[in-house]
PDB file of C-alpha atoms and ligand atoms in Angstrom:
ATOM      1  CA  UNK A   1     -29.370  -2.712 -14.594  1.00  0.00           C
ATOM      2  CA  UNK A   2     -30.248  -6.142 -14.789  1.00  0.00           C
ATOM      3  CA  UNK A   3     -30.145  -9.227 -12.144  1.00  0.00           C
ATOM      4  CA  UNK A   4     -27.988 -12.559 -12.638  1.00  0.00           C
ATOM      5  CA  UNK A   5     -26.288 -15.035 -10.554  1.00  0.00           C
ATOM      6  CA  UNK A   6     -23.833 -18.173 -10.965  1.00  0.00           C
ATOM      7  CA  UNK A   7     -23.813 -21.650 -11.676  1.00  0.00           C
ATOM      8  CA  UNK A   8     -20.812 -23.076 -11.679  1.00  0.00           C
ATOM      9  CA  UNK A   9     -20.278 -26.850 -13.952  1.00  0.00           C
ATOM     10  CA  UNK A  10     -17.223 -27.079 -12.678  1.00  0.00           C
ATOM     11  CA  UNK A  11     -16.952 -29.816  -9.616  1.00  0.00           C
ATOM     12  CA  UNK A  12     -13.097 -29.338  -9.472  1.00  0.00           C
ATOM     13  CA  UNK A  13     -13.782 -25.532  -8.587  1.00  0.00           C
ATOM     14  CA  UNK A  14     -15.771 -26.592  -5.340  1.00  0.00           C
ATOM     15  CA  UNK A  15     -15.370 -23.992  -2.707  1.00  0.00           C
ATOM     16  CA  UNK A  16     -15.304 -21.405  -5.430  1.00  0.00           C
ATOM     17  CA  UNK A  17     -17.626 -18.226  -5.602  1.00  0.00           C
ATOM     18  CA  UNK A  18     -20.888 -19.596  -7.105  1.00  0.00           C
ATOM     19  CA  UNK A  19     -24.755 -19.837  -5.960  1.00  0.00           C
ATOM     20  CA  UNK A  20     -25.337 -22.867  -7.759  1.00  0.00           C
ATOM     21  CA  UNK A  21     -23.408 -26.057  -8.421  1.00  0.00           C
ATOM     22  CA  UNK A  22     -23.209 -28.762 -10.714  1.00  0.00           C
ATOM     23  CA  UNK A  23     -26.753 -29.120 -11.499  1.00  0.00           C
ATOM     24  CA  UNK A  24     -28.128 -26.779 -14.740  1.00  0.00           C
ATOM     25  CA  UNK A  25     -31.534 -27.583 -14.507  1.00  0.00           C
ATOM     26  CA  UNK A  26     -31.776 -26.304 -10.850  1.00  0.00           C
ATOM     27  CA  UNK A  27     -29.672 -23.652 -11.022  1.00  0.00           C
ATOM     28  CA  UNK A  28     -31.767 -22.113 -13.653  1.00  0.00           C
ATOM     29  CA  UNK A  29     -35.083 -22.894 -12.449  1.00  0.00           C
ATOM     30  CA  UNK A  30     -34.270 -21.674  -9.032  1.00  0.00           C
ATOM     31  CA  UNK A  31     -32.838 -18.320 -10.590  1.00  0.00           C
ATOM     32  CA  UNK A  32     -36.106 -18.079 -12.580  1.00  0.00           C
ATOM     33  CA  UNK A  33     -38.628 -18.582  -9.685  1.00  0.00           C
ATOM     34  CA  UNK A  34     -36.721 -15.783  -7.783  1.00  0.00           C
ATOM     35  CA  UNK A  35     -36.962 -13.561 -10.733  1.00  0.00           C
ATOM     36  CA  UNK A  36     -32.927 -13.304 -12.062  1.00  0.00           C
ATOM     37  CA  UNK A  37     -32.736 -11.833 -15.336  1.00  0.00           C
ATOM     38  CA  UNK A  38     -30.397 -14.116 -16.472  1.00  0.00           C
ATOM     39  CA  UNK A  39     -27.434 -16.573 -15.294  1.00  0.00           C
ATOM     40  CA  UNK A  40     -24.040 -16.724 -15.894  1.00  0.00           C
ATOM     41  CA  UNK A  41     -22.937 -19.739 -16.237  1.00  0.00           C
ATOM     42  CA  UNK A  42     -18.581 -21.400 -15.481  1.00  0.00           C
ATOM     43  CA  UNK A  43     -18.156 -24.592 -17.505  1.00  0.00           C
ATOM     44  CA  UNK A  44     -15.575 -27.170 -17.885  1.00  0.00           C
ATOM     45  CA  UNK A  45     -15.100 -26.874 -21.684  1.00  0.00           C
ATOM     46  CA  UNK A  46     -16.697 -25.431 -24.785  1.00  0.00           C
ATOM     47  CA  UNK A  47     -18.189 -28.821 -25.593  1.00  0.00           C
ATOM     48  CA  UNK A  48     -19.468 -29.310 -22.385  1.00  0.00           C
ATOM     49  CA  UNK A  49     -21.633 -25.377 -22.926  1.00  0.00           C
ATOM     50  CA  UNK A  50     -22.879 -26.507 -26.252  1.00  0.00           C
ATOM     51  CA  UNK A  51     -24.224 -30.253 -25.566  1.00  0.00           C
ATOM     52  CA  UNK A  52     -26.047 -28.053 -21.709  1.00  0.00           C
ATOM     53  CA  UNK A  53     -30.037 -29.670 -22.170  1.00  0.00           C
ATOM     54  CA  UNK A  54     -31.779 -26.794 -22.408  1.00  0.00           C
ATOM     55  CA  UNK A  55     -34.802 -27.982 -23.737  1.00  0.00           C
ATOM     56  CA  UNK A  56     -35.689 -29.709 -20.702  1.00  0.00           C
ATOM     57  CA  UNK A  57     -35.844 -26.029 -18.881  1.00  0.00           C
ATOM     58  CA  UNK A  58     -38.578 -25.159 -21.405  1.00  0.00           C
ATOM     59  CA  UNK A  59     -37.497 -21.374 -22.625  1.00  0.00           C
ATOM     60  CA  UNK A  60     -34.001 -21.314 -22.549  1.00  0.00           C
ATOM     61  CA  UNK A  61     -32.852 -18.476 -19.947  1.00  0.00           C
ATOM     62  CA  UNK A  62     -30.815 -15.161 -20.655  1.00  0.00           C
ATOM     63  CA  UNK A  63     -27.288 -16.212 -20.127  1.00  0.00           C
ATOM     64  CA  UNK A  64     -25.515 -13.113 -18.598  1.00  0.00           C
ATOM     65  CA  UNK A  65     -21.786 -13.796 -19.530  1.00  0.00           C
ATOM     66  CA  UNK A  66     -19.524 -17.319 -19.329  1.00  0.00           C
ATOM     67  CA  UNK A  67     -16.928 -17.628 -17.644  1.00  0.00           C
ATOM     68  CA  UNK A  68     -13.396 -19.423 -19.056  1.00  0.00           C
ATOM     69  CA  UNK A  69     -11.459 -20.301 -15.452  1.00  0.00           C
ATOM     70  CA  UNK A  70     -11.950 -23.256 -16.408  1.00  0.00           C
ATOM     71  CA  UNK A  71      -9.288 -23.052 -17.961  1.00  0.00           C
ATOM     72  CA  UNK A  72      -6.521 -22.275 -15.195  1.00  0.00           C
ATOM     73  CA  UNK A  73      -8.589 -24.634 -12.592  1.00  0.00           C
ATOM     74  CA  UNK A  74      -9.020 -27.971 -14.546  1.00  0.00           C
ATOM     75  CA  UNK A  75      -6.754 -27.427 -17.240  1.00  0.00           C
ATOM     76  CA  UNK A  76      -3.645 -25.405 -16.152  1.00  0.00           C
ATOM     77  CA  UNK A  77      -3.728 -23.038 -18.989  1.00  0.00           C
ATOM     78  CA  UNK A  78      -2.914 -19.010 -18.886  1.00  0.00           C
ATOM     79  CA  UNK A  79      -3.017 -16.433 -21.689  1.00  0.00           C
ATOM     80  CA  UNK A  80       0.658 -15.215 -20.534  1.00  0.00           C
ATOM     81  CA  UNK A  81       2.245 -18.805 -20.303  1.00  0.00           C
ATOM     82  CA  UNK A  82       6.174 -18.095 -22.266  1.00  0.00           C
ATOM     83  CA  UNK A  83       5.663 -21.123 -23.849  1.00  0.00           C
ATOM     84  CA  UNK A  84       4.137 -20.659 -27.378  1.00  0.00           C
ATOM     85  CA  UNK A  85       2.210 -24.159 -27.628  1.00  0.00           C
ATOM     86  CA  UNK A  86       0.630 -23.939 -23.755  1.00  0.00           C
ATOM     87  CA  UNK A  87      -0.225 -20.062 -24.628  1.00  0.00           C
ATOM     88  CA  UNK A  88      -2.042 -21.452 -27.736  1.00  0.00           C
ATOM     89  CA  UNK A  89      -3.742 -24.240 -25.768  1.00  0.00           C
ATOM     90  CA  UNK A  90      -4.879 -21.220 -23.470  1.00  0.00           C
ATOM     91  CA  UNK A  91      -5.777 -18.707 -26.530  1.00  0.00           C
ATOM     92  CA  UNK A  92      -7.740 -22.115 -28.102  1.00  0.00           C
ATOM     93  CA  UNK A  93      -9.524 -22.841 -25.115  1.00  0.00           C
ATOM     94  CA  UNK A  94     -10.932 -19.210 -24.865  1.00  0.00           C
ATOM     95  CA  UNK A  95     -11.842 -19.228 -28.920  1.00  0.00           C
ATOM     96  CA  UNK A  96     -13.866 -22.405 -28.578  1.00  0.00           C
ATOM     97  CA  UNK A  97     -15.905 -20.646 -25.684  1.00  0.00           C
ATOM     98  CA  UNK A  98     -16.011 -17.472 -27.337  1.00  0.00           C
ATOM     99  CA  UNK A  99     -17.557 -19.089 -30.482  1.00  0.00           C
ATOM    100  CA  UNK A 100     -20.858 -20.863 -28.345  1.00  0.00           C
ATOM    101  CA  UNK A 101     -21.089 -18.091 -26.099  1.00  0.00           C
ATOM    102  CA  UNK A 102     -21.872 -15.591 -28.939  1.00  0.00           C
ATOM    103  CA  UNK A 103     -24.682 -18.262 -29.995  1.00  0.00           C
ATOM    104  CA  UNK A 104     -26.291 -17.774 -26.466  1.00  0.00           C
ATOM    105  CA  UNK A 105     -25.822 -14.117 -26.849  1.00  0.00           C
ATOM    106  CA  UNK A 106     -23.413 -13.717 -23.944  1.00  0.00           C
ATOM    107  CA  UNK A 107     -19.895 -12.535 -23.531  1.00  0.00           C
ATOM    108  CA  UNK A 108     -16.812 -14.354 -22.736  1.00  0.00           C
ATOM    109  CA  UNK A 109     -14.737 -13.441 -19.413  1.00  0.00           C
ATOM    110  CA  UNK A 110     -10.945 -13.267 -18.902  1.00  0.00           C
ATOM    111  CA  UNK A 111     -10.265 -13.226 -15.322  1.00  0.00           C
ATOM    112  CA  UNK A 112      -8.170 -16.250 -13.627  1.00  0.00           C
ATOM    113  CA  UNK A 113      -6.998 -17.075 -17.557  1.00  0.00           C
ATOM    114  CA  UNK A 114      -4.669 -13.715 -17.311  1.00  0.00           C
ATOM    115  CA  UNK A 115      -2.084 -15.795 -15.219  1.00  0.00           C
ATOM    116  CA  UNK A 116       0.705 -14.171 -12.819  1.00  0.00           C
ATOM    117  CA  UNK A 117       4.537 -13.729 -12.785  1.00  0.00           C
ATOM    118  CA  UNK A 118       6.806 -16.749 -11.744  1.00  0.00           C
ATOM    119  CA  UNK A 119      10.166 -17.202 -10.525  1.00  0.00           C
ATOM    120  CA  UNK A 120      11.010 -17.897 -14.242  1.00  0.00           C
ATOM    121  CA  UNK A 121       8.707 -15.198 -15.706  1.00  0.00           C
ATOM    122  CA  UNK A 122       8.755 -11.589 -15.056  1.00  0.00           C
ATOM    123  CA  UNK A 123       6.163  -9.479 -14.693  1.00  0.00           C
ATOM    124  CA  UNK A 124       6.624  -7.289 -17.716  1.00  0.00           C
ATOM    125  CA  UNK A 125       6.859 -10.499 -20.271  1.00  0.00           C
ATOM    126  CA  UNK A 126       3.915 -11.957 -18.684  1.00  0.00           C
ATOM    127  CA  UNK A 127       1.863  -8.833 -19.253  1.00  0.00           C
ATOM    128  CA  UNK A 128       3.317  -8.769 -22.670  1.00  0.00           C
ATOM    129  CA  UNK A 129       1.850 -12.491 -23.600  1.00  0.00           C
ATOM    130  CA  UNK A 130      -0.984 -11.623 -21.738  1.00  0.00           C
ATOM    131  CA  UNK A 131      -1.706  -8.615 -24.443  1.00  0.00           C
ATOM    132  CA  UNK A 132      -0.605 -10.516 -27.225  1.00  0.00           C
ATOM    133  CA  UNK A 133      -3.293 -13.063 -26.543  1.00  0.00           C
ATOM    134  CA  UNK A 134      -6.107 -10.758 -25.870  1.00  0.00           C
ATOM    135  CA  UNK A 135      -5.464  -8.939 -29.027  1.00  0.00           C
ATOM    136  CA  UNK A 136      -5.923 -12.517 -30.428  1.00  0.00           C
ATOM    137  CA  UNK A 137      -8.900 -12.771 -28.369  1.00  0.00           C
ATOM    138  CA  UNK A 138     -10.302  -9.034 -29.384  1.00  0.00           C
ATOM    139  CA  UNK A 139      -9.842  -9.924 -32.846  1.00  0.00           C
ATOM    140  CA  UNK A 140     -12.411 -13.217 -32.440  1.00  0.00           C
ATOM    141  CA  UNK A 141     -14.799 -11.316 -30.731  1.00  0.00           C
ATOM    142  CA  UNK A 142     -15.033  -8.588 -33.293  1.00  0.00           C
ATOM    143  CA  UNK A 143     -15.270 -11.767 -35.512  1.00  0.00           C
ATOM    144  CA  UNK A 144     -18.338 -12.959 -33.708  1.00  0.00           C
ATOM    145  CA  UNK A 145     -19.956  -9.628 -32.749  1.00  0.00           C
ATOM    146  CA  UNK A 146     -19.154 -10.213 -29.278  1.00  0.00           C
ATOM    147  CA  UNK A 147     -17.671  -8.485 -26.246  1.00  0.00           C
ATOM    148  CA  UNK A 148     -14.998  -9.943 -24.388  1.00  0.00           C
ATOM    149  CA  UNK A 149     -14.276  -8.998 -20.580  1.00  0.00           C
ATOM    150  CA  UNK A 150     -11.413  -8.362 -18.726  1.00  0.00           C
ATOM    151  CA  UNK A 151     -11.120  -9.109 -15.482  1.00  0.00           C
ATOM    152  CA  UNK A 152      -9.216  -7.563 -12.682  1.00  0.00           C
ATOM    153  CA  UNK A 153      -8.218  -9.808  -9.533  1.00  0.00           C
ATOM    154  CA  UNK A 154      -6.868  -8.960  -6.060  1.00  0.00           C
ATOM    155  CA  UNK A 155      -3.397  -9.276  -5.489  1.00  0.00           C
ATOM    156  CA  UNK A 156      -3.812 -12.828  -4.016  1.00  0.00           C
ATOM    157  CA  UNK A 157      -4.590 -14.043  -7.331  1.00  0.00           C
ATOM    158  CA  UNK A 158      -2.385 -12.294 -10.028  1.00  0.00           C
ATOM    159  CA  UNK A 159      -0.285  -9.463 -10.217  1.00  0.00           C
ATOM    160  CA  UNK A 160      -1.133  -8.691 -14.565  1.00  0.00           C
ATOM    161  CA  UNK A 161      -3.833  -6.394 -13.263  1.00  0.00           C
ATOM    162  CA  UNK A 162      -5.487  -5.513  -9.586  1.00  0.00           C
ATOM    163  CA  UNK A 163      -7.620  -2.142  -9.754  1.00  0.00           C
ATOM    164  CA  UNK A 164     -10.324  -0.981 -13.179  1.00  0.00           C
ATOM    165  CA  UNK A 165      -7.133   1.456 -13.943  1.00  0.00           C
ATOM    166  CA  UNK A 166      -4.708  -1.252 -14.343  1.00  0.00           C
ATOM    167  CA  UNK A 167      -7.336  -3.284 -16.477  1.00  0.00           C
ATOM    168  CA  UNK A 168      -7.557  -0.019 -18.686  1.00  0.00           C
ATOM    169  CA  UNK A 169      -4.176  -0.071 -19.355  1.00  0.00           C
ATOM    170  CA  UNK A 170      -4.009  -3.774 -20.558  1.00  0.00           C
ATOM    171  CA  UNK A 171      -6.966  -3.557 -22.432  1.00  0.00           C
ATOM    172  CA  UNK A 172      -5.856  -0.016 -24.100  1.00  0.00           C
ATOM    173  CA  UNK A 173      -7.177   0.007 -27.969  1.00  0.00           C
ATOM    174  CA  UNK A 174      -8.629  -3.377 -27.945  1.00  0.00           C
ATOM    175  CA  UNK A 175     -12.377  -2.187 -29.039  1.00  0.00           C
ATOM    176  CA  UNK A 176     -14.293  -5.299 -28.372  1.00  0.00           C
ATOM    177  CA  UNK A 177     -13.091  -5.360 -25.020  1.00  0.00           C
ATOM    178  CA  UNK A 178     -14.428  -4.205 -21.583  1.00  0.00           C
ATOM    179  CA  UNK A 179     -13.981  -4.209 -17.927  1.00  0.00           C
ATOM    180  CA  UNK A 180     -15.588  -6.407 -15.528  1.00  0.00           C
ATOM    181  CA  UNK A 181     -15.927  -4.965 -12.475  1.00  0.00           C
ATOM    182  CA  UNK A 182     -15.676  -7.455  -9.427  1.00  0.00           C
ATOM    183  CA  UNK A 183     -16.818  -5.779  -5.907  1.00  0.00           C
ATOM    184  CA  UNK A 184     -14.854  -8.826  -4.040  1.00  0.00           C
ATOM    185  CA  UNK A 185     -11.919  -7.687  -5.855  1.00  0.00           C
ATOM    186  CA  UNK A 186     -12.205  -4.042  -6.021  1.00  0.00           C
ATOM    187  CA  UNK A 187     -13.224  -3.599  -2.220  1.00  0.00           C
ATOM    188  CA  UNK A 188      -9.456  -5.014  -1.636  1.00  0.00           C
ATOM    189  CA  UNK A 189      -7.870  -2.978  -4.576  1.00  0.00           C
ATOM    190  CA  UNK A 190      -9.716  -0.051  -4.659  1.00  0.00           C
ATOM    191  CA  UNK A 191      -8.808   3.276  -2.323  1.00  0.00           C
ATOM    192  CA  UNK A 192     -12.961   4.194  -3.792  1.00  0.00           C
ATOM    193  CA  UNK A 193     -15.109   1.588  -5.324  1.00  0.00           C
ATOM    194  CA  UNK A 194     -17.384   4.379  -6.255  1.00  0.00           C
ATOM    195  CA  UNK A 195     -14.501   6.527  -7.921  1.00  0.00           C
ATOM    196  CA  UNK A 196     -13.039   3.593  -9.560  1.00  0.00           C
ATOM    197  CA  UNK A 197     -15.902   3.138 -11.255  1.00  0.00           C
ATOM    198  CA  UNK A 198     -16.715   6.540 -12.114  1.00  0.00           C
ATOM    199  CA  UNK A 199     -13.086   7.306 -13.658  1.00  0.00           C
ATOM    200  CA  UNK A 200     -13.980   3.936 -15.526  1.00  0.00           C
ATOM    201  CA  UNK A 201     -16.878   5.310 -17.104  1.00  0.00           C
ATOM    202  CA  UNK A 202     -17.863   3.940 -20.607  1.00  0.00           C
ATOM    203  CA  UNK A 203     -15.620   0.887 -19.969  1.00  0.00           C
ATOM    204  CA  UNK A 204     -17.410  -1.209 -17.603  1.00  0.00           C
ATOM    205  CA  UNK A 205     -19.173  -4.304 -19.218  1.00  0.00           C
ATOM    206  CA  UNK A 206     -20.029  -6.894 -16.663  1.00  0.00           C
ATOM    207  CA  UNK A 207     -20.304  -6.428 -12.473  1.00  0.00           C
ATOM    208  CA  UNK A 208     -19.875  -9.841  -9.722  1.00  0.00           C
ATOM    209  CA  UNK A 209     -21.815  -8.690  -7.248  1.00  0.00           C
ATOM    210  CA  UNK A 210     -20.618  -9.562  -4.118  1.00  0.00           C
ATOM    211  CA  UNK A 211     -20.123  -8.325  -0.468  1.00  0.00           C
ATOM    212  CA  UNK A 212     -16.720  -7.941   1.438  1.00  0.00           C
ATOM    213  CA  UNK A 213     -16.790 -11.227   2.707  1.00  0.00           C
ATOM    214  CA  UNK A 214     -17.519 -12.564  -0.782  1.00  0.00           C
ATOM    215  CA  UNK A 215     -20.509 -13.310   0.374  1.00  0.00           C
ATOM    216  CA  UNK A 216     -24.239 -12.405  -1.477  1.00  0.00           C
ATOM    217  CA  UNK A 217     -24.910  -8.024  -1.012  1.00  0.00           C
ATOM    218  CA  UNK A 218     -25.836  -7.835   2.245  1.00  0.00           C
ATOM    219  CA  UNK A 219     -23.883 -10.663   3.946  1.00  0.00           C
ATOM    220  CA  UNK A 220     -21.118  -8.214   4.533  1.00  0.00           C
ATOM    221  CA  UNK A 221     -20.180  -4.394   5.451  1.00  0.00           C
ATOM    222  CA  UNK A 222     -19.888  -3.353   1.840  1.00  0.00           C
ATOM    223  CA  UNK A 223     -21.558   0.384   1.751  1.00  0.00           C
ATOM    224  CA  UNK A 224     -23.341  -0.604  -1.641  1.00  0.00           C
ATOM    225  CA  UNK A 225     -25.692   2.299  -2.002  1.00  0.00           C
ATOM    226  CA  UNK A 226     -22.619   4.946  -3.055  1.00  0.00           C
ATOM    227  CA  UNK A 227     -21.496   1.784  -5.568  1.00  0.00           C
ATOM    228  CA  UNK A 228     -24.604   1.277  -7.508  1.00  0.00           C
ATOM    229  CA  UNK A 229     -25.316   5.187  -7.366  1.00  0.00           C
ATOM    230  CA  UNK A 230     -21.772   5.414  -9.253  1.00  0.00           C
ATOM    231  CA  UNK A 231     -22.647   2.853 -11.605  1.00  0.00           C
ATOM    232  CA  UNK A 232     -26.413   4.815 -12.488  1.00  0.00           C
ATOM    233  CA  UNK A 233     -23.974   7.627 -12.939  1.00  0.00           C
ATOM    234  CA  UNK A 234     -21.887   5.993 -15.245  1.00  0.00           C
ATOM    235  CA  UNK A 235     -25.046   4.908 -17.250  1.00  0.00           C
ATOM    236  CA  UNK A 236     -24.239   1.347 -16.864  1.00  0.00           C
ATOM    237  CA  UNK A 237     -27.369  -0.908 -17.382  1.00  0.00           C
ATOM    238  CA  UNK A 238     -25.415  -4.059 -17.350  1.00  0.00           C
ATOM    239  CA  UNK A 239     -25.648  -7.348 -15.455  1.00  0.00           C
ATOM    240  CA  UNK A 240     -25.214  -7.124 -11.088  1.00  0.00           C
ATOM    241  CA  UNK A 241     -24.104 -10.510 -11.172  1.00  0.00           C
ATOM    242  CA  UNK A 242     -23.773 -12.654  -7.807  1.00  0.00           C
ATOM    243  CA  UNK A 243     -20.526 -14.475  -8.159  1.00  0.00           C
ATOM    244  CA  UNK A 244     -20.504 -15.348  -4.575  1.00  0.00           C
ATOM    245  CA  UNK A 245     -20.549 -17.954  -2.176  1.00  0.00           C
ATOM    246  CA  UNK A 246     -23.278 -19.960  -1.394  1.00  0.00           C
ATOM    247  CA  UNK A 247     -23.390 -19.366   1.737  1.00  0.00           C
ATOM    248  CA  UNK A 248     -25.596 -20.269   4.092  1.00  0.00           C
ATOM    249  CA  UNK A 249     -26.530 -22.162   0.840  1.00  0.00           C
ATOM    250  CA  UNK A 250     -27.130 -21.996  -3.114  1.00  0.00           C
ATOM    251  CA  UNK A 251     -30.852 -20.630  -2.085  1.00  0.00           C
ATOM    252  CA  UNK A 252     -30.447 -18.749   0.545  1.00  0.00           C
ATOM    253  CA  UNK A 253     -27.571 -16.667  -0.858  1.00  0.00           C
ATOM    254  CA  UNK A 254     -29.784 -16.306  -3.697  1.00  0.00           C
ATOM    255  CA  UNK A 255     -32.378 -14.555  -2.302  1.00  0.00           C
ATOM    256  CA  UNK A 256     -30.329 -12.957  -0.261  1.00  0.00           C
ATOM    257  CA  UNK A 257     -29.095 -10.977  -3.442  1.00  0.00           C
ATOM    258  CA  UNK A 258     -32.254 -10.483  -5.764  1.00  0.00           C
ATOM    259  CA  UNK A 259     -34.191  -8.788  -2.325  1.00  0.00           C
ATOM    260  CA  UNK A 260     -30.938  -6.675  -2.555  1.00  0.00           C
ATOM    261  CA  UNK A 261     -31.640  -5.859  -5.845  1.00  0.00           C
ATOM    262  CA  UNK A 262     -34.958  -5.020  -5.634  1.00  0.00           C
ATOM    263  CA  UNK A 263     -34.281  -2.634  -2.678  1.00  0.00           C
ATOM    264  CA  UNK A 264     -31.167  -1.441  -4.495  1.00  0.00           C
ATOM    265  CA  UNK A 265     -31.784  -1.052  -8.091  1.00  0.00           C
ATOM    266  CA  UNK A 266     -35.484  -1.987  -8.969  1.00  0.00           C
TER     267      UNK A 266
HETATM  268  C1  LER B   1     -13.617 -14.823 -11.439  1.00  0.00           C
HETATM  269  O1  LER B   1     -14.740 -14.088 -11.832  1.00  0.00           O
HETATM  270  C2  LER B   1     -13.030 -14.276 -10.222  1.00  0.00           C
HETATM  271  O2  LER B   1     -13.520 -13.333  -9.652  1.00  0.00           O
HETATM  272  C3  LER B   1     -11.787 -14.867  -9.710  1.00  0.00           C
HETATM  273  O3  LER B   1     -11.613 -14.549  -8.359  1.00  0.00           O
HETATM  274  C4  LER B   1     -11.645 -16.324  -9.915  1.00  0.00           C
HETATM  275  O4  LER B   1     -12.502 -17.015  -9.052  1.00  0.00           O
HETATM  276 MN1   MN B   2     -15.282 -12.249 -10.382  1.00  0.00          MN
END
């Protein structure tokens, strides 16, 4: 398993789960001086991730997975939206960061995109427009040789999918397309994070990292050891990435998380 943690480019999303804010060049030089493998990084836009200066950083870091909230927070769009033009919008937005992520090597994630029921949308059509789209978006990362993530969200967020075993089910066939497992989210879902990820075995392609509390590993009363000992016996040698608070601050929840993943993992 490999190391990562967050920067977030979003200012409208302050408050949200991410170490670092705002500010690429420290984000990424901070995550390299602590030793990350890689970030992941939440933009704005698709033009915003392919103008980022990374020749100012010197080597340009491993870039874990990117995030598309963006999308819901800034721009009001969902994959399950009834109305054909906004679900395009939505299935656009996602297709534009698709396209740049798979020139930085990274997958694309799905998570606040999926959307929710409303009083003038039940819950079967929007899981219906949800699949629709993300057999749209399946088909474009098959195009670009890319894997696209699907992610479940606690019950405050949506109700499209809340545990790994609802995620199967929406993601059922699509072969580009994998789970990302969110500890936050699973450690209100889940009756066993460990067995959860066990009976997800094979399908898991991206972890957030994160205590109870959302806070970096550690920070809260999450019994981790049983979770990563699951995931080594899955075979999963994916990203643990922080998506987390930073809390006390960006640095300090940093370190925080690699020292838990050097006494954790390696
Ligand atoms: C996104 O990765 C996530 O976990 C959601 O809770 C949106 O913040
Ligand atoms: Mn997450």
């Amino acid at each position: 398993m490999r190391s990562a943690v967050t920067i977030s480019l979003v200012p409208e999303a302050a408050g949200g789960p991410f170490v670092y804010w705002n500010d690429l060049q420290k984000g990424v030089l901070s995550a390299r001086q602590l030793g990350f493998d890689a970030v992941e990084i939440f933009p704005p836009d698709a033009s915003t991730l392919r103008h980022l200066d990374w020749k100012s950083l010197g080597e340009r870091p491993n870039v874990a997975a990117v995030g598309t909230g963006a999308g819901w927070v800034k721009h009001r769009l969902v994959l399950c939206d009834a109305d054909a033009g906004k679900r395009t919008q939505a299935i656009e937005f996602v297709r534009s960061i698709q396209q740049i992520a798979s020139e930085l090597g990274a997958p694309t994630i799905i998570g606040s995109m999926q959307g929710r029921s409303l009083p003038t949308l039940a819950k079967d059509e929007a899981r219906k427009w949800l699949r629709d789209s993300l057999e749209e978006l399946n088909e474009e990362a098959r195009r670009l040789g890319q894997v696209l993530l699907f992610e479940p969200l606690n019950r405050y967020e949506t109700d499209q999918a809340n545990t790994l075993q609802e995620g199967l089910v929406i993601i059922d066939g699509l072969d580009q397309t994998k789970l990302l497992a969110d500890l936050f989210h699973m450690n209100i879902e889940e009756s066993s994070i460990p067995q959860s990820l066990l009976a997800a075995a094979g399908r898991i392609g991206h972890v957030h990292f994160a205590d109870t509390n959302r806070q970096a590993i550690g920070f809260g009363h999450l019994d981790v050891a049983p979770v990563i000992d699951a995931l080594n016996r899955i075979g999963y040698s994916g990203y643990l990435s922080a998506e987390v608070f930073a809390k006390p601050d960006s640095d300090r929840a940093a370190r925080q998380t690699i020292d838990a993943f050097h006494r954790l993992v390696r």
